[in-house]
mmCIF file of C-alpha atoms in Angstrom:
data_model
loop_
_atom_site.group_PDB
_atom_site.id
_atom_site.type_symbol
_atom_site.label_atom_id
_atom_site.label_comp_id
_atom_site.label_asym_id
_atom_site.label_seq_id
_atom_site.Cartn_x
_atom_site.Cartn_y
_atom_site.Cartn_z
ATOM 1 C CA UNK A 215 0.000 0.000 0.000
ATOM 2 C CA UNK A 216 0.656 3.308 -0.667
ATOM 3 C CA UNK A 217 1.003 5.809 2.806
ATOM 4 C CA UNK A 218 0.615 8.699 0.962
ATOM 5 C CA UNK A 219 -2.721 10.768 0.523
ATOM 6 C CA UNK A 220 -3.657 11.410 -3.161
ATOM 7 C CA UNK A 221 -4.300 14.953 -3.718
ATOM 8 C CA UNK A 222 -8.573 14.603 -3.162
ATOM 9 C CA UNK A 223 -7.678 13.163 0.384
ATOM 10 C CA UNK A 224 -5.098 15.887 0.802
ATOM 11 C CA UNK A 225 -7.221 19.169 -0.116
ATOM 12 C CA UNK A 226 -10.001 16.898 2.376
ATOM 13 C CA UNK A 227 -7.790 16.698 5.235
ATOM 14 C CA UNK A 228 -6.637 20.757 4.247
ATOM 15 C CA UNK A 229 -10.326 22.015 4.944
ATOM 16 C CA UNK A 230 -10.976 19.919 7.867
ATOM 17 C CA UNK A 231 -7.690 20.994 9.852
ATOM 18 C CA UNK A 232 -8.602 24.654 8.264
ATOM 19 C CA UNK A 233 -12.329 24.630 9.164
ATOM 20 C CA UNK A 234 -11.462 22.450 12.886
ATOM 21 C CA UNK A 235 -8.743 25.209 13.386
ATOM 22 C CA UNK A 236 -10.642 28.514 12.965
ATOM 23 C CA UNK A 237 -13.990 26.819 14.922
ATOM 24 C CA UNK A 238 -12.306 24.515 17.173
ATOM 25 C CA UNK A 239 -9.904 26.795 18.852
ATOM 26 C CA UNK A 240 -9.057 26.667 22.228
ATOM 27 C CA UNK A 241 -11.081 29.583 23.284
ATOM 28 C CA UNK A 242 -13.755 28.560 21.749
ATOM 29 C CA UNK A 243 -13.386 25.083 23.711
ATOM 30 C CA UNK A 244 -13.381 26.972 26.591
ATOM 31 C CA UNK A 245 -16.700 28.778 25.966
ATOM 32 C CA UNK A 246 -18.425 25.282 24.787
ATOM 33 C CA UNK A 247 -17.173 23.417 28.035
ATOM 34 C CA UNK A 248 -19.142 26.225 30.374
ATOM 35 C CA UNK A 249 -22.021 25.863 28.558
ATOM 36 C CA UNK A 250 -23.313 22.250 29.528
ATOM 37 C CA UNK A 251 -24.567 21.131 26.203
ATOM 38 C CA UNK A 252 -23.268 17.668 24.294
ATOM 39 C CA UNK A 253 -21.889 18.744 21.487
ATOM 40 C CA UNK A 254 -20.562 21.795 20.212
ATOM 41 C CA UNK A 255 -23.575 22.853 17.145
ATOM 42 C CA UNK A 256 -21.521 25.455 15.226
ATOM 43 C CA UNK A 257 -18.734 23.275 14.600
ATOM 44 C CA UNK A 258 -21.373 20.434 13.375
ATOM 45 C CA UNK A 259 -23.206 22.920 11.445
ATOM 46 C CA UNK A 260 -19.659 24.203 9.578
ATOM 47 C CA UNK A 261 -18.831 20.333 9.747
ATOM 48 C CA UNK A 262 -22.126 20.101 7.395
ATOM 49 C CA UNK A 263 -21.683 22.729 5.142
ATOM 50 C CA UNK A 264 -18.458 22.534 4.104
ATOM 51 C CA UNK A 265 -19.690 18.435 3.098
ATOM 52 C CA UNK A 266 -17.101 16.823 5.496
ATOM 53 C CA UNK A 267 -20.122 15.446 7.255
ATOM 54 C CA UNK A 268 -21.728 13.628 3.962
ATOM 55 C CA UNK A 269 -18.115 12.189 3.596
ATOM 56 C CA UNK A 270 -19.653 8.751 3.444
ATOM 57 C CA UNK A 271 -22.743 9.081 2.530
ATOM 58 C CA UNK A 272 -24.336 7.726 -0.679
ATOM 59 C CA UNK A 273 -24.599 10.034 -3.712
ATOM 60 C CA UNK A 274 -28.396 9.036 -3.492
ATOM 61 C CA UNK A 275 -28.705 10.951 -0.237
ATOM 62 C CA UNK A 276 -26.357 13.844 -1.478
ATOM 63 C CA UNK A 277 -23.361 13.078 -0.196
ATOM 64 C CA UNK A 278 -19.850 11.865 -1.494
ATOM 65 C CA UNK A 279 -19.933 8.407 -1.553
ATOM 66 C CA UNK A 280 -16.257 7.840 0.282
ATOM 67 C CA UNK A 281 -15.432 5.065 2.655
ATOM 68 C CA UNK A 282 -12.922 4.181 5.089
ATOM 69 C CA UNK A 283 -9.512 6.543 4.294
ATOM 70 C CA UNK A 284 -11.508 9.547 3.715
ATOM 71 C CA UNK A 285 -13.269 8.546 6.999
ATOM 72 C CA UNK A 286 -10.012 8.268 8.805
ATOM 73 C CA UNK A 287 -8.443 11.798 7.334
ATOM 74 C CA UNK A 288 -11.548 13.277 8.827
ATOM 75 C CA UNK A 289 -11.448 11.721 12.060
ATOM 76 C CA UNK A 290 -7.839 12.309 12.457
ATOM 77 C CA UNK A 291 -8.239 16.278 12.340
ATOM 78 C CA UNK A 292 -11.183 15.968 14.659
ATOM 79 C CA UNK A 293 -9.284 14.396 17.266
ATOM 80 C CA UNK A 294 -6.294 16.719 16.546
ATOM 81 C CA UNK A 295 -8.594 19.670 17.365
ATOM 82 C CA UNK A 296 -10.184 17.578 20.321
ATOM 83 C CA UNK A 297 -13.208 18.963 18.396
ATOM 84 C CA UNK A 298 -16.291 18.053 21.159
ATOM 85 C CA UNK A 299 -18.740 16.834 17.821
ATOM 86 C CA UNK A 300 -20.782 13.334 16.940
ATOM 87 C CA UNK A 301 -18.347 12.704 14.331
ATOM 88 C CA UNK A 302 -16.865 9.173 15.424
ATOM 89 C CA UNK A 303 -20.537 8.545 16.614
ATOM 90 C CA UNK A 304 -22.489 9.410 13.631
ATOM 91 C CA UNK A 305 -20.322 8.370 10.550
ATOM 92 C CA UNK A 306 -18.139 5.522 12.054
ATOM 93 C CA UNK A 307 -20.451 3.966 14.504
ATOM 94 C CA UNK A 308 -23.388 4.206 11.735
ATOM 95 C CA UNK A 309 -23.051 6.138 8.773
ATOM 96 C CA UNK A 310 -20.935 4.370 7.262
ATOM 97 C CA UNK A 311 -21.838 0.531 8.116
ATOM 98 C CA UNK A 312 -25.188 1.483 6.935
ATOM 99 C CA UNK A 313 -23.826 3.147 3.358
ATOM 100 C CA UNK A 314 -22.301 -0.135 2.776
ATOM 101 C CA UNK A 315 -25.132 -2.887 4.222
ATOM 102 C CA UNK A 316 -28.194 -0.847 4.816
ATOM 103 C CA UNK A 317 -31.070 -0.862 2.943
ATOM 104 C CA UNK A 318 -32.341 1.748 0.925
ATOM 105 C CA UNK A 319 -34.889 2.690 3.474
ATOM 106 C CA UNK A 320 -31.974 2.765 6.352
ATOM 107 C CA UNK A 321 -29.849 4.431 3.692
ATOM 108 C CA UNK A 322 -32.456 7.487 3.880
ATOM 109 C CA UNK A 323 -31.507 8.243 7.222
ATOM 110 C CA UNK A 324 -28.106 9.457 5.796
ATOM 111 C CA UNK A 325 -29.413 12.380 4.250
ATOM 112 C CA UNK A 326 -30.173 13.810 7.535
ATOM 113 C CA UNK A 327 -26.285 13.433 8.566
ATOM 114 C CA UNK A 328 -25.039 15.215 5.467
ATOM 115 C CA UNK A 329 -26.506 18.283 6.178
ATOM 116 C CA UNK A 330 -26.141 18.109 9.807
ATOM 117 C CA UNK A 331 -29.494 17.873 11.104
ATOM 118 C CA UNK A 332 -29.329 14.231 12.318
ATOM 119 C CA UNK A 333 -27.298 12.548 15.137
ATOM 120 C CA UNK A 334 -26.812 8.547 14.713
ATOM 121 C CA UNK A 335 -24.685 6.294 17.180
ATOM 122 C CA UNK A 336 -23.726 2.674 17.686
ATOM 123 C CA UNK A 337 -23.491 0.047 20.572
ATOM 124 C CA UNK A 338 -19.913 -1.132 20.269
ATOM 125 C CA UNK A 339 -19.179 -2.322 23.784
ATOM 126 C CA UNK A 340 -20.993 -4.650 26.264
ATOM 127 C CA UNK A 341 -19.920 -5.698 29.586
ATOM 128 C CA UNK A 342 -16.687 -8.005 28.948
ATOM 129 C CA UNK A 343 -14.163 -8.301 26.111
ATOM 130 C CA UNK A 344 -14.428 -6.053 23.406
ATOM 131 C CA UNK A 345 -15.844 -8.062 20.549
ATOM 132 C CA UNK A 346 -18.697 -9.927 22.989
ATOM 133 C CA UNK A 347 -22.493 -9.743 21.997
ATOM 134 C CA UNK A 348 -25.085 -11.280 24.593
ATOM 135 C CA UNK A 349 -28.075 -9.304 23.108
ATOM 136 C CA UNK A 350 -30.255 -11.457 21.757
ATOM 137 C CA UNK A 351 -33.018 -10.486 18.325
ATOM 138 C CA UNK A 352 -35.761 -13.027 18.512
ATOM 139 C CA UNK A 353 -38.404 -12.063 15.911
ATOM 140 C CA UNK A 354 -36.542 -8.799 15.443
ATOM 141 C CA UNK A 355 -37.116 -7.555 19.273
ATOM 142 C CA UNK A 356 -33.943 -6.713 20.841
ATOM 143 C CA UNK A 357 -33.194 -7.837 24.460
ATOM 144 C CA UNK A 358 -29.952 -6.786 26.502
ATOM 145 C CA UNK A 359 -27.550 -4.377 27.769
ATOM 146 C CA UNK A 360 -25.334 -2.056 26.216
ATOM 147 C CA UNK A 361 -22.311 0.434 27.372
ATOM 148 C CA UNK A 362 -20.042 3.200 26.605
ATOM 149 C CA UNK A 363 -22.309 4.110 23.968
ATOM 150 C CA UNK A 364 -21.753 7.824 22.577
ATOM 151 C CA UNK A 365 -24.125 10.530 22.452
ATOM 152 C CA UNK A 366 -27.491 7.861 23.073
ATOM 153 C CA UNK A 367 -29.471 10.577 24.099
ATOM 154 C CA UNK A 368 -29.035 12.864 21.522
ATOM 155 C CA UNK A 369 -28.785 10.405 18.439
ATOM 156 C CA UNK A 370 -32.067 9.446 16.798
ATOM 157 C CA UNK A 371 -31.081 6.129 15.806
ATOM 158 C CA UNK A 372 -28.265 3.272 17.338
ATOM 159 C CA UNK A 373 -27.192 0.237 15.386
ATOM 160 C CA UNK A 374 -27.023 -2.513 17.909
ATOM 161 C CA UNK A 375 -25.253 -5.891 17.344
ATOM 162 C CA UNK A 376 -26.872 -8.857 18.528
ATOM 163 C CA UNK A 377 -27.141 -12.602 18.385
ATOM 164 C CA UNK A 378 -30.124 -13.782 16.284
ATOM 165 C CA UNK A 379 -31.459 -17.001 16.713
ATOM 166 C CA UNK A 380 -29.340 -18.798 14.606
ATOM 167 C CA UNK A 381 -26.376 -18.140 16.305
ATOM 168 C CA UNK A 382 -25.065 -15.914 13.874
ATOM 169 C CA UNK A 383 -24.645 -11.503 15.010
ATOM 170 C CA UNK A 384 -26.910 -9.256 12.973
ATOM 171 C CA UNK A 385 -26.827 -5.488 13.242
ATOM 172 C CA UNK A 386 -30.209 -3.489 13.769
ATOM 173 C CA UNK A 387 -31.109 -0.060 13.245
ATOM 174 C CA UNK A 388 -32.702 0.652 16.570
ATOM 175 C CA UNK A 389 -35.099 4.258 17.446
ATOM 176 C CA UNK A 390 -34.236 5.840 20.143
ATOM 177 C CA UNK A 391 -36.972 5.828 21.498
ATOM 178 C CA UNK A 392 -37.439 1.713 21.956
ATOM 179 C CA UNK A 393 -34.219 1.976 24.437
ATOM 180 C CA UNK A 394 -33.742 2.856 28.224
ATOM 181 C CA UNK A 395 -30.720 5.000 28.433
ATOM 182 C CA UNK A 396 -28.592 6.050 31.975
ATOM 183 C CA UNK A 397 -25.433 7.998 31.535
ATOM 184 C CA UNK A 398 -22.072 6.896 32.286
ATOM 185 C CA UNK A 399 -18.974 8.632 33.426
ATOM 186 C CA UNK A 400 -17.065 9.981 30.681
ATOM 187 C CA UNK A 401 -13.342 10.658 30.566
ATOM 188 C CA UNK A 402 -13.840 13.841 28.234
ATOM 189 C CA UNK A 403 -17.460 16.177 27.746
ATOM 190 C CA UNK A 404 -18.534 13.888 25.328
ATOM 191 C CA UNK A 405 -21.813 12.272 26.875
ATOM 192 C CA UNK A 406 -21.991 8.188 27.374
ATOM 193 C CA UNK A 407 -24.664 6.009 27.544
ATOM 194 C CA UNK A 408 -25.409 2.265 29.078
ATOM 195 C CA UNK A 409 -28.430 1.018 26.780
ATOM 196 C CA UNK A 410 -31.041 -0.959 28.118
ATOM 197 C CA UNK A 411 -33.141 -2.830 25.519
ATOM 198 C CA UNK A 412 -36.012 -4.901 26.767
ATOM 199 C CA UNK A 413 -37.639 -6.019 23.143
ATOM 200 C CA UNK A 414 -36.879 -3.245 21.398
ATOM 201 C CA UNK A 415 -37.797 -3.465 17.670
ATOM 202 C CA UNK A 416 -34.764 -3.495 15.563
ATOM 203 C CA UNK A 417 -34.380 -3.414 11.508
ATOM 204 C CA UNK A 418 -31.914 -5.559 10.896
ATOM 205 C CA UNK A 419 -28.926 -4.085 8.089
ATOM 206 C CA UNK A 420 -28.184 -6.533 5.223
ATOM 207 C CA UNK A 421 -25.299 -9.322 4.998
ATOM 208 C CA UNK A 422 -21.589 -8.498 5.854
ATOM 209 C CA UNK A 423 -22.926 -5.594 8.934
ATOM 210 C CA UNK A 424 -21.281 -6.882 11.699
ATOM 211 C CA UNK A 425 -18.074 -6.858 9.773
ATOM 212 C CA UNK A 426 -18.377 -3.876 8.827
ATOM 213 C CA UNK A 427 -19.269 -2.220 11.986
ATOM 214 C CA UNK A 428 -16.974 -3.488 14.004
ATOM 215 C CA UNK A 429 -14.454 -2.794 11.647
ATOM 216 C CA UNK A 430 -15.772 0.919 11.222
ATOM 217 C CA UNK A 431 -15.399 1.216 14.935
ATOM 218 C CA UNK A 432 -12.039 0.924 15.551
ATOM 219 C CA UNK A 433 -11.155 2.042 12.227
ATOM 220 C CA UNK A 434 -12.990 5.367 13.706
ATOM 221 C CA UNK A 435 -11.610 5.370 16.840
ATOM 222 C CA UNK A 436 -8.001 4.436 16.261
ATOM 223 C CA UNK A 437 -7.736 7.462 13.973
ATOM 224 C CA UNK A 438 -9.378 9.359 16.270
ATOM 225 C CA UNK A 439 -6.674 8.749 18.715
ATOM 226 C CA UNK A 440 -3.603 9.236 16.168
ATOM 227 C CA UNK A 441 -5.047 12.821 15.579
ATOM 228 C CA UNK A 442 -5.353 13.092 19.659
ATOM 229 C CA UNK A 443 -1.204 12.267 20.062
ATOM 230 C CA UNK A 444 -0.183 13.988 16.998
ATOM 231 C CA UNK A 445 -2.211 17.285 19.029
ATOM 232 C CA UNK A 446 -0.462 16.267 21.978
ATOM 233 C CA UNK A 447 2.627 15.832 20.676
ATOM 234 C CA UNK A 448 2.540 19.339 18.255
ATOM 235 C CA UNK A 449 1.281 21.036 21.928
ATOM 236 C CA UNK A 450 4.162 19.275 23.734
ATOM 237 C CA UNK A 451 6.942 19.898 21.052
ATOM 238 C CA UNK A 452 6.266 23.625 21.031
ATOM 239 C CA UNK A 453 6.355 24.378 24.397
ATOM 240 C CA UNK A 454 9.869 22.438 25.175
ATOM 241 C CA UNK A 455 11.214 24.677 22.380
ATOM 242 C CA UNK A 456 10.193 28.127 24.133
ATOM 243 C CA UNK A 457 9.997 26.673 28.423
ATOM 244 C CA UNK A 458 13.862 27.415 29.718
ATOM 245 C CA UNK A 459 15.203 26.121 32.597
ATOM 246 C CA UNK A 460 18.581 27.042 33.622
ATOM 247 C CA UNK A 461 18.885 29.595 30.673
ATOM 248 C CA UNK A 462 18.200 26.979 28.630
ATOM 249 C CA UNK A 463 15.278 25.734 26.243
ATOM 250 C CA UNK A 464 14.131 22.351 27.811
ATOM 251 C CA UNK A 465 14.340 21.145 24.020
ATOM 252 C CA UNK A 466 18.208 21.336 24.754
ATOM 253 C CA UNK A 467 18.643 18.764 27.824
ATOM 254 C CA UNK A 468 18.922 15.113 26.366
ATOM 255 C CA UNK A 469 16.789 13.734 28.280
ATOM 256 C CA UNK A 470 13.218 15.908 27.731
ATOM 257 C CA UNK A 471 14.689 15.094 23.972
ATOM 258 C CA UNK A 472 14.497 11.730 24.165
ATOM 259 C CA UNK A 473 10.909 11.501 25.879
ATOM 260 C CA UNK A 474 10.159 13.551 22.876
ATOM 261 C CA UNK A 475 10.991 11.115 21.199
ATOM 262 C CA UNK A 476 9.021 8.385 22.672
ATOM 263 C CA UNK A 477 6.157 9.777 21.774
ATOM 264 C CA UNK A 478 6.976 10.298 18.393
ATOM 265 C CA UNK A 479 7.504 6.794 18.098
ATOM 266 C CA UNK A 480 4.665 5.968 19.424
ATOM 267 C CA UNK A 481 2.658 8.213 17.284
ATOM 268 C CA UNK A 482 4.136 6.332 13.983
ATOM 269 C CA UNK A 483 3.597 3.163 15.406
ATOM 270 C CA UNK A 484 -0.296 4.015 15.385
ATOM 271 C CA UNK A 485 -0.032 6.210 11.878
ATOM 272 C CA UNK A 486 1.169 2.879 10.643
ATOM 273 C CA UNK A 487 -1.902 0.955 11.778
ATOM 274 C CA UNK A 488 -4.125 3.035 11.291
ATOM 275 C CA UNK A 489 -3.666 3.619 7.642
ATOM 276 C CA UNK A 490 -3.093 0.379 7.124
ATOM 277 C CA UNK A 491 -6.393 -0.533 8.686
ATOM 278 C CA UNK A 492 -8.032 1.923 7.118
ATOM 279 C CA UNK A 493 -6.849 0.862 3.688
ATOM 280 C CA UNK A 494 -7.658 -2.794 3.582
ATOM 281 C CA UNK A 495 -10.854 -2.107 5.226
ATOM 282 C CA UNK A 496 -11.381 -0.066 2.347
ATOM 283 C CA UNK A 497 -9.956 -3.153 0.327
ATOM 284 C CA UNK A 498 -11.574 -6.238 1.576
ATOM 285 C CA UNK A 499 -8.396 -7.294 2.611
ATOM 286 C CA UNK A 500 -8.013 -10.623 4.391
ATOM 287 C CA UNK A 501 -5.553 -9.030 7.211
ATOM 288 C CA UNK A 502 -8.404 -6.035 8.170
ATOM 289 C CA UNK A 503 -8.833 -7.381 11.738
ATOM 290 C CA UNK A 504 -5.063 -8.421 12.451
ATOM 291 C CA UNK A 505 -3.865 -4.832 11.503
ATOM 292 C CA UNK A 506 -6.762 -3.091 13.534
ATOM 293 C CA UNK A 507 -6.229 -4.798 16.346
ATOM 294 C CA UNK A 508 -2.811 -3.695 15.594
ATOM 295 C CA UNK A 509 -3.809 -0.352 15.812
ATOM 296 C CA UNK A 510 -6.249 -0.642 18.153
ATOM 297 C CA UNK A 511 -3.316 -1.800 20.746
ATOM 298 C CA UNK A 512 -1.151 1.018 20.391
ATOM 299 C CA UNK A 513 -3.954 3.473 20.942
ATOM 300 C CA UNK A 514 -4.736 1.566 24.065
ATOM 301 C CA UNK A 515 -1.603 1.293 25.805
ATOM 302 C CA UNK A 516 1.733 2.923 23.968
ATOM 303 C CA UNK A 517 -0.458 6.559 23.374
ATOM 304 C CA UNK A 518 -1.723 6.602 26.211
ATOM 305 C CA UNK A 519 1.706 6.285 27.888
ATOM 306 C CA UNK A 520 2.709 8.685 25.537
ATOM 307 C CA UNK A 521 0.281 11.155 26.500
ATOM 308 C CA UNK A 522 1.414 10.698 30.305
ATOM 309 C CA UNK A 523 4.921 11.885 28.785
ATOM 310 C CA UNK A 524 3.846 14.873 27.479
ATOM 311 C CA UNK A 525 2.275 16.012 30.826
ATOM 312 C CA UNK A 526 5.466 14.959 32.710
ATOM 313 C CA UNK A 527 7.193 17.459 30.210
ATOM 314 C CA UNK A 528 4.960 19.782 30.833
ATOM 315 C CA UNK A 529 5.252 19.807 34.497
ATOM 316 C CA UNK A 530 2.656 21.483 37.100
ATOM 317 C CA UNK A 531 0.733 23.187 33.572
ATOM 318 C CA UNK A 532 0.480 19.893 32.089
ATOM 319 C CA UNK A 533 -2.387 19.154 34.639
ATOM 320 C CA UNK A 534 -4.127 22.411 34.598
ATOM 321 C CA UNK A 535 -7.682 22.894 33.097
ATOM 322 C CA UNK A 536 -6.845 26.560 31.527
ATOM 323 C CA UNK A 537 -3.904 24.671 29.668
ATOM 324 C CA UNK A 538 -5.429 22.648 26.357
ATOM 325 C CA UNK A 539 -3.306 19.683 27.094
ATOM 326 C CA UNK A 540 -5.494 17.689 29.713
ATOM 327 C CA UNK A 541 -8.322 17.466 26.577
ATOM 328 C CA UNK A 542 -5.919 15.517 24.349
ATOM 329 C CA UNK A 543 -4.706 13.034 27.798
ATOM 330 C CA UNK A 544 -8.577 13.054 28.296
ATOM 331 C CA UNK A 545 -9.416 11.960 24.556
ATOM 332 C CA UNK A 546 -6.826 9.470 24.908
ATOM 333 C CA UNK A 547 -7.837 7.631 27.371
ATOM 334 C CA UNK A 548 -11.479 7.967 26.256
ATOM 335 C CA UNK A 549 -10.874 5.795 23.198
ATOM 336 C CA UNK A 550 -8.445 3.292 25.183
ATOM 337 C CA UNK A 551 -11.734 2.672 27.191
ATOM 338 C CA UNK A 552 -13.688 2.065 24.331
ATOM 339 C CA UNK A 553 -11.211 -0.354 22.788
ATOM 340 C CA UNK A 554 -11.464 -2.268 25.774
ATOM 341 C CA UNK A 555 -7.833 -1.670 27.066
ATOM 342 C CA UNK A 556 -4.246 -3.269 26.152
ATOM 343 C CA UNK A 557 -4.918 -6.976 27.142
ATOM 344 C CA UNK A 558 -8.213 -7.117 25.369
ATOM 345 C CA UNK A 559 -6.457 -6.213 22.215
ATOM 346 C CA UNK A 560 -3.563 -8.237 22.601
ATOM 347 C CA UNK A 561 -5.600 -11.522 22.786
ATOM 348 C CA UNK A 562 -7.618 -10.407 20.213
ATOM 349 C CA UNK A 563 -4.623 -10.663 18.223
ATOM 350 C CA UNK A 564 -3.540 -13.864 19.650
ATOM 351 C CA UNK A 565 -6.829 -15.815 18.646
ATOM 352 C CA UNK A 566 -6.711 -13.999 15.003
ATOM 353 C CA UNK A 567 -3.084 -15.132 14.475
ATOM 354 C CA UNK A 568 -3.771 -18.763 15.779
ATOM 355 C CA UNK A 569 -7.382 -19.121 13.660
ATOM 356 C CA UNK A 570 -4.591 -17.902 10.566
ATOM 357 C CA UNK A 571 -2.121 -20.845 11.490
ATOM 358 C CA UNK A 572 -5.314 -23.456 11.802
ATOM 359 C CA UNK A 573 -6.118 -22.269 8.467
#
């Protein structure tokens, strides 16, 4: 595979960091996180009409029709700007498994999304493992219990996994309004649900969903988290340059370089991943799930370390609220939560790698 962005994903990835950096600022972060609501609505609406939001959306329902890369440029600059929006929600956790399995009906929703009047979400995690699905669809009513789920309250549709009656996992297009939903604590503003479903009516999406959704999740989420460390690490870079200590820069002292340089290196390790994942999702390849889960590790465990570095470089300002850095450690961890943590993803791994060598 190619690393490099063509020039479409390039001039895509130019007006989101553009657009993310006039709207996204860090006073304007400030403003949003005294207010109280979920998400910040300007930057959605601007989101919407520059198209970045109909990224993945059909042609049919006016949008461009992209999949996984273009997803992943996007979400990259979101997380870069720590940009409190739906975005991860809305196009990787639905938007996009529905472009490529839904129905046309289910497709409709997606019109709504590209011009920023709708909110979707997805039920990714249950209690245990990531990857486990005890919800149960018996004659399309959904019973069980979901968490971590993003913005439940204000999405107006979830897809929810869950184990049909042949044994086999299905994905549904669930209404809001057929679930129970109690908030969780949340590492960042973004608001979390746990889902409560007690027979509620679910569409189910066509063949290949659960593939593709989980995939599209951490796809999303990894990228995500390599824009959150590459913020981090910008944030972190800067300030060692121009902070002196001892009439010097700390950039100077061999040490604060090489912890620099730690999280550099972890940063790459996850760019690698990521695109990787991102592009043989895109593909079909037969590796998707062994390089996600890849990806999925380092943005569990090695980023989040890193992010813990760039604090400790930072020193007594690395912890305070008025300084933009405790957003991208709080993002950070976020996601690792979601991913279900180091060990999940490492046997993950294992049990992809041995199914390979039974194969």
């Amino acid at each position: 595979m190619d690393f490099n962005l063509d020039e479409a994903q390039r001039e895509l990835r130019d007006l989101a960091a553009g657009l993310l950096g006039r709207e996204a600022a860090p006073q304007r972060l400030e403003a949003f996180e005294k207010g109280g609501t979920a998400y910040d609505e300007p930057v959605w609406k601007a989101l919407a009409q520059a198209g970045l939001l109909g990224l993945v959306v059909p042609e049919e329902q006016d949008g461009a029709g992209l999949g996984p890369v273009e997803l992943t440029v996007l979400l990259r600059e979101i997380g870069a700007h720590v940009a409190p929006v739906p975005a991860y929600a809305t196009l990787a956790l639905a938007a996009l498994p529905i472009a490529l399995t839904g129905t046309d009906a289910q497709k409709a929703l997606l019109a709504g999304v590209a011009t920023g009047e709708t909110v979707l979400t997805g039920a990714y995690r249950e209690v245990g493992p990531s990857g486990t699905v005890e919800t149960t669809a018996r004659g399309g009513r959904l019973t069980g219990t979901k968490t971590y789920v993003p913005y439940a309250r204000e999405a107006s549709h979830m897809l929810v996994p869950a184990r049909a009656e042949d044994g086999t996992i299905q994905v549904y297009l669930v209404e809001r309004a057929e679930a129970a939903i109690a908030d969780q604590p949340s590492a960042t503003t973004e608001p979390l649900a746990r889902v409560e479903l007690d027979g509620a009516r679910g569409e189910p999406l066509g063949p290949g969903a659960w593939d593709a959704f989980r995939r599209s999740a951490v796809t999303g989420a990894v990228a995500v988290s390599s824009g959150v460390v590459e913020g981090a690490l910008n944030l972190t870079t800067e300030y060692v340059k121009t902070r002196e200590q001892f009439d010097r820069a700390l950039a100077q002292f061999q040490a604060v370089t090489m912890q620099i340089g730690d999280v550099y290196i972890a940063k790459r390790a996850l760019d690698v991943g990521v695109w990787g994942g991102a592009w043989r999702f895109a593909t079909g390849a037969d590796d998707t799930d062994e390089v996600l889960a890849i990806a999925a590790y380092n943005a569990s465990d090695p980023v989040v370390k890193a992010l813990y570095t760039c604090q400790h470089l930072h020193g007594g300002i690395g912890l305070d609220v008025t300084y933009p850095l405790h957003r991208y450690f709080a993002w950070a961890k976020q996601v690792g939560h979601l991913l279900g943590g180091a060990e999940d993803q490492l046997e993950t791994l294992g049990a992809l790698v041995a199914a390979q060598e039974v194969r």
